[in-house]
Amino acid sequence: MRRILTSALTVLIAAAMPAAAHAQLPQIPRLPASSSADIQGEINHRLEDARAQVEDFSSQAFPHTAPGKKAPAAPAPKKPQPRNNGGVDCANCVAITYDDGPGAETNRLLDKLKAKNAHASFMVLAPNAYQHPELLKRMKAEGHTIGNHTKSHRQLNTLSYDQVSQEIDAGNAAIKKATGQGTRWVRPPYGATNATVDQATRDKGVSQALWDVDTVDWKDRNSDHVCSAAVQGARAGSIVLMHDIHPTTVDAADCVIDGLRAKGLEPVSLDRLLRTPVAGKRYYARG
């Protein structure tokens, strides 16, 4: 009987503790000689004692897991969300553009853009380009777009085809002299364009850079207003119009860049926003 009881207790403990197989099992005391009734009582007593010890060993082997329950799965780590800083599709890009330079404030603006690792487009007038070729060289070297703002800032939609062509050619010649290459962008002064300008630019192989956000920086000369107009008006794909000849506009550059980025937008050049523009087409924004 003792031998049977001892074997039964050992089987019970081993079956109740499969996960604690490497833990040391409690010692099973030898049973004293007794009557059948005493032995039955002793069996019941020892069974209860064995169950208690099994639970005790289980709690030691798995201190963080309740008996009969599976340990909770560790939460999956969150994948970092990369900022879209102008990837291949440039989905969040905005082109910031500056007209009528280069001038006395342009170098300061280039410093600000460089410090912020931002890019822009400069629509230059031929006389100013001839006067400041070093600024055009810097623009090109630092990854900005240089565009043609014509020779004399006339309203192209009032001119003949030949006159429009002359304005475009003169502007392009000034850019090429400073940088060694021409441009694929023309910005008609005042945004004044028509079918004649469309045809002339198409024939010259250049596209028209217009805008959908006008900061009116030439009018109020207020840095806060310039920043507010640029940031609030911009959306993904916008083209923002400003002028680097005004100190207040250059003062606003940090605010414009930071404000656009706070909206999830990235200031870029026109060449970055529109990689393959169509000659003669008017671009007010992308898309």
Coordinates of C-alpha atoms in Angstrom, one line a residue:
M1 CA 0.0 0.0 0.0
R2 CA 2.8 2.4 0.9
R3 CA 4.5 1.7 -2.4
I4 CA 1.3 2.4 -4.3
L5 CA 0.6 5.6 -2.4
T6 CA 4.1 6.9 -2.9
S7 CA 3.9 6.2 -6.7
A8 CA 0.5 7.9 -6.9
L9 CA 1.8 11.1 -5.2
T10 CA 4.8 11.3 -7.5
V11 CA 2.7 10.9 -10.6
L12 CA 0.3 13.6 -9.4
I13 CA 3.0 16.2 -8.7
A14 CA 4.8 15.5 -12.0
A15 CA 1.5 15.9 -14.0
A16 CA 0.5 19.1 -12.2
M17 CA 3.9 20.7 -12.8
P18 CA 4.8 20.2 -16.6
A19 CA 6.2 23.8 -16.9
A20 CA 8.3 23.4 -13.7
A21 CA 9.9 20.2 -14.8
H22 CA 13.3 21.5 -13.9
A23 CA 12.3 22.6 -10.3
Q24 CA 13.2 20.2 -7.5
L25 CA 10.2 18.2 -6.4
P26 CA 9.3 18.1 -2.7
Q27 CA 10.5 15.1 -0.7
I28 CA 7.7 12.5 -0.2
P29 CA 7.8 11.3 3.4
R30 CA 7.5 7.6 4.2
L31 CA 4.1 6.6 5.5
P32 CA 3.8 4.9 8.9
A33 CA 2.2 1.5 9.3
S34 CA -1.5 2.0 10.1
S35 CA -4.9 0.5 9.6
S36 CA -6.7 0.9 6.3
A37 CA -8.8 3.8 7.7
D38 CA -5.7 5.6 8.9
I39 CA -4.0 5.0 5.6
Q40 CA -7.0 6.4 3.6
G41 CA -7.0 9.5 5.8
E42 CA -3.3 9.8 5.4
I43 CA -3.7 9.6 1.7
N44 CA -6.2 12.5 1.7
H45 CA -4.0 14.5 3.9
R46 CA -0.9 13.9 1.8
L47 CA -2.9 14.7 -1.4
E48 CA -3.9 18.1 -0.1
D49 CA -0.3 18.8 1.0
A50 CA 1.0 17.8 -2.4
R51 CA -1.5 20.1 -4.2
A52 CA -0.4 23.0 -1.9
Q53 CA 3.3 22.3 -2.7
V54 CA 2.5 22.1 -6.5
E55 CA 0.9 25.5 -6.4
D56 CA 3.8 26.9 -4.4
F57 CA 6.3 25.7 -6.9
S58 CA 4.2 26.9 -9.8
S59 CA 4.1 30.4 -8.3
Q60 CA 7.9 30.4 -7.9
A61 CA 8.6 29.2 -11.4
F62 CA 6.1 31.7 -13.0
P63 CA 5.9 34.6 -10.6
H64 CA 4.2 37.0 -13.1
T65 CA 1.6 34.6 -14.4
A66 CA -1.5 33.6 -12.7
P67 CA -2.1 29.8 -12.5
G68 CA -3.9 28.5 -15.5
K69 CA -3.4 31.8 -17.5
K70 CA -1.1 32.5 -20.4
A71 CA 1.4 35.3 -20.0
P72 CA 0.2 38.4 -22.0
A73 CA 2.0 39.0 -25.3
A74 CA 4.5 41.8 -25.3
P75 CA 3.1 44.8 -27.3
A76 CA 4.5 45.2 -30.8
P77 CA 6.9 48.1 -31.0
K78 CA 5.6 51.1 -32.9
K79 CA 7.2 51.7 -36.2
P80 CA 8.8 55.2 -36.5
Q81 CA 6.9 57.4 -39.0
P82 CA 9.5 59.0 -41.3
R83 CA 8.9 62.6 -42.0
N84 CA 8.2 63.3 -45.6
N85 CA 10.9 65.8 -46.4
G86 CA 10.4 65.8 -50.1
G87 CA 10.8 62.2 -51.2
V88 CA 10.5 60.9 -54.7
D89 CA 6.9 62.0 -55.0
C90 CA 7.4 65.3 -53.2
A91 CA 3.9 64.9 -51.9
N92 CA 4.2 67.6 -49.2
C93 CA 6.3 70.1 -51.2
V94 CA 5.6 73.8 -51.6
A95 CA 7.7 76.0 -54.0
I96 CA 8.7 79.3 -52.4
T97 CA 9.7 81.9 -55.0
Y98 CA 11.3 85.3 -55.0
D99 CA 11.0 87.9 -57.8
D100 CA 12.9 91.0 -59.0
G101 CA 16.4 90.3 -57.6
P102 CA 19.1 89.6 -57.1
G103 CA 19.6 92.7 -54.9
A104 CA 21.0 93.9 -51.6
E105 CA 18.9 91.5 -49.5
T106 CA 19.4 88.4 -51.6
N107 CA 22.7 87.2 -49.9
R108 CA 21.0 87.5 -46.5
L109 CA 18.1 85.4 -47.7
L110 CA 20.4 82.8 -49.1
D111 CA 22.1 82.6 -45.7
K112 CA 18.7 82.0 -44.0
L113 CA 17.8 79.3 -46.5
K114 CA 21.1 77.6 -46.0
A115 CA 20.8 77.7 -42.2
K116 CA 17.3 76.1 -42.5
N117 CA 18.3 73.6 -45.2
A118 CA 15.5 74.9 -47.4
H119 CA 15.4 75.7 -51.1
A120 CA 13.7 78.3 -53.2
S121 CA 13.4 79.7 -56.7
F122 CA 14.7 83.2 -57.8
M123 CA 13.1 84.9 -60.7
V124 CA 15.8 87.3 -61.7
L125 CA 15.7 90.4 -63.9
A126 CA 18.4 90.5 -66.6
P127 CA 20.0 93.8 -65.4
N128 CA 20.3 92.6 -61.8
A129 CA 21.7 89.2 -63.0
Y130 CA 24.4 91.0 -64.9
Q131 CA 25.2 93.2 -61.8
H132 CA 25.3 90.3 -59.3
P133 CA 26.6 87.2 -61.1
E134 CA 28.2 85.9 -57.9
L135 CA 24.7 85.6 -56.4
L136 CA 23.4 83.5 -59.3
K137 CA 26.5 81.3 -58.9
R138 CA 25.7 80.9 -55.3
M139 CA 22.0 80.1 -56.0
K140 CA 23.0 77.4 -58.4
A141 CA 25.7 75.9 -56.1
E142 CA 23.3 75.7 -53.2
G143 CA 20.5 73.9 -55.1
H144 CA 18.1 76.7 -55.8
T145 CA 16.2 77.2 -59.1
I146 CA 17.0 80.3 -61.1
G147 CA 14.2 81.5 -63.3
N148 CA 13.8 84.3 -66.0
H149 CA 11.8 87.4 -65.0
T150 CA 12.6 89.0 -68.4
K151 CA 14.8 92.0 -69.3
S152 CA 12.6 95.0 -68.4
H153 CA 9.6 93.8 -66.3
R154 CA 7.1 94.7 -69.0
Q155 CA 3.6 93.3 -69.2
L156 CA 4.1 90.5 -71.8
N157 CA 0.5 90.2 -72.6
T158 CA 0.6 93.7 -74.2
L159 CA 3.6 92.9 -76.5
S160 CA 3.9 91.2 -79.8
Y161 CA 5.3 87.8 -80.3
D162 CA 8.7 89.2 -81.3
Q163 CA 8.8 91.5 -78.3
V164 CA 8.0 88.7 -75.9
S165 CA 10.7 86.6 -77.5
Q166 CA 13.2 89.4 -77.1
E167 CA 12.4 89.8 -73.4
I168 CA 12.8 86.1 -72.8
D169 CA 16.0 85.8 -74.7
A170 CA 17.6 88.7 -72.9
G171 CA 16.7 87.3 -69.5
N172 CA 18.0 83.9 -70.5
A173 CA 21.3 85.3 -71.8
A174 CA 22.0 87.0 -68.5
I175 CA 21.4 83.8 -66.5
K176 CA 23.6 81.8 -68.9
K177 CA 26.4 84.3 -68.7
A178 CA 26.5 84.0 -64.8
T179 CA 25.9 80.3 -64.4
G180 CA 26.9 78.7 -67.7
Q181 CA 23.5 77.4 -68.5
G182 CA 20.0 78.7 -69.2
T183 CA 16.7 78.1 -67.4
R184 CA 13.5 76.3 -68.2
W185 CA 11.4 78.7 -66.2
V186 CA 9.9 82.2 -67.1
R187 CA 7.8 84.2 -64.8
P188 CA 5.8 86.8 -66.8
P189 CA 5.9 90.1 -64.7
Y190 CA 2.6 90.7 -62.9
G191 CA 1.5 87.2 -64.0
A192 CA 0.4 88.9 -67.3
T193 CA 0.2 86.2 -69.9
N194 CA -1.9 85.3 -72.9
A195 CA -1.9 83.0 -75.9
T196 CA 1.0 85.0 -77.5
V197 CA 3.1 84.4 -74.4
D198 CA 2.0 80.7 -74.4
Q199 CA 3.3 80.3 -77.9
A200 CA 6.6 82.2 -77.4
T201 CA 7.5 80.2 -74.3
R202 CA 6.5 77.0 -76.0
D203 CA 8.8 77.8 -78.9
K204 CA 11.6 78.7 -76.5
G205 CA 11.2 75.5 -74.6
V206 CA 10.4 77.1 -71.3
S207 CA 7.5 76.9 -68.9
Q208 CA 5.6 79.7 -67.2
A209 CA 5.9 79.9 -63.4
L210 CA 2.9 81.6 -62.0
W211 CA 1.5 81.2 -58.5
D212 CA -1.5 80.3 -56.4
V213 CA -0.4 82.1 -53.2
D214 CA 0.3 85.8 -53.4
T215 CA 1.7 87.3 -50.1
V216 CA 1.3 90.9 -51.4
D217 CA 4.6 91.6 -49.7
W218 CA 5.3 94.5 -52.0
K219 CA 2.3 96.3 -50.7
D220 CA 2.2 96.2 -46.9
R221 CA 5.9 95.5 -46.2
N222 CA 5.1 93.7 -42.9
S223 CA 7.0 90.6 -42.0
D224 CA 4.2 89.1 -39.9
H225 CA 1.7 89.6 -42.7
V226 CA 4.1 88.0 -45.2
C227 CA 4.6 85.0 -43.1
S228 CA 0.9 84.6 -42.3
A229 CA -0.1 84.9 -46.0
A230 CA 2.5 82.4 -47.1
V231 CA 1.8 79.8 -44.5
Q232 CA -2.0 80.0 -44.3
G233 CA -2.4 80.1 -48.0
A234 CA -0.1 77.2 -48.9
R235 CA -1.1 73.7 -49.5
A236 CA 0.8 70.7 -50.9
G237 CA 1.8 71.7 -54.4
S238 CA 1.5 75.4 -54.0
I239 CA 3.7 78.1 -55.5
V240 CA 4.2 81.0 -53.2
L241 CA 5.0 84.5 -54.6
M242 CA 7.4 86.8 -52.7
H243 CA 10.1 89.4 -53.6
D244 CA 13.7 89.3 -52.2
I245 CA 14.2 93.0 -52.8
H246 CA 12.2 93.8 -49.7
P247 CA 14.0 93.6 -46.3
T248 CA 10.7 92.8 -44.6
T249 CA 10.2 89.7 -46.9
V250 CA 13.7 88.5 -46.1
D251 CA 13.0 89.1 -42.4
A252 CA 10.0 86.8 -42.7
A253 CA 11.9 83.9 -44.3
D254 CA 12.5 82.0 -41.0
C255 CA 8.9 82.3 -40.0
V256 CA 7.7 81.1 -43.5
I257 CA 9.9 78.0 -43.5
D258 CA 9.1 77.1 -39.9
G259 CA 5.4 77.7 -40.4
L260 CA 5.2 75.6 -43.5
R261 CA 7.0 72.7 -41.8
A262 CA 4.7 73.0 -38.8
K263 CA 1.9 72.3 -41.3
G264 CA 3.7 69.2 -42.6
L265 CA 4.9 71.0 -45.8
E266 CA 8.4 71.3 -47.1
P267 CA 9.7 74.4 -48.9
V268 CA 11.5 73.5 -52.1
S269 CA 12.5 74.8 -55.5
L270 CA 10.4 74.8 -58.6
D271 CA 12.7 72.2 -60.1
R272 CA 12.0 70.0 -57.1
L273 CA 8.3 70.5 -57.2
L274 CA 7.9 70.1 -60.9
R275 CA 10.5 67.8 -62.3
T276 CA 9.3 67.6 -65.9
P277 CA 7.4 70.8 -66.8
V278 CA 5.8 71.2 -70.2
A279 CA 7.1 74.0 -72.4
G280 CA 4.6 76.8 -72.7
K281 CA 2.3 75.6 -70.0
R282 CA 1.2 77.9 -67.2
Y283 CA 1.9 76.5 -63.8
Y284 CA -0.1 78.1 -60.9
A285 CA 0.6 75.1 -58.7
R286 CA 1.3 71.4 -59.1
G287 CA -1.6 69.4 -60.3

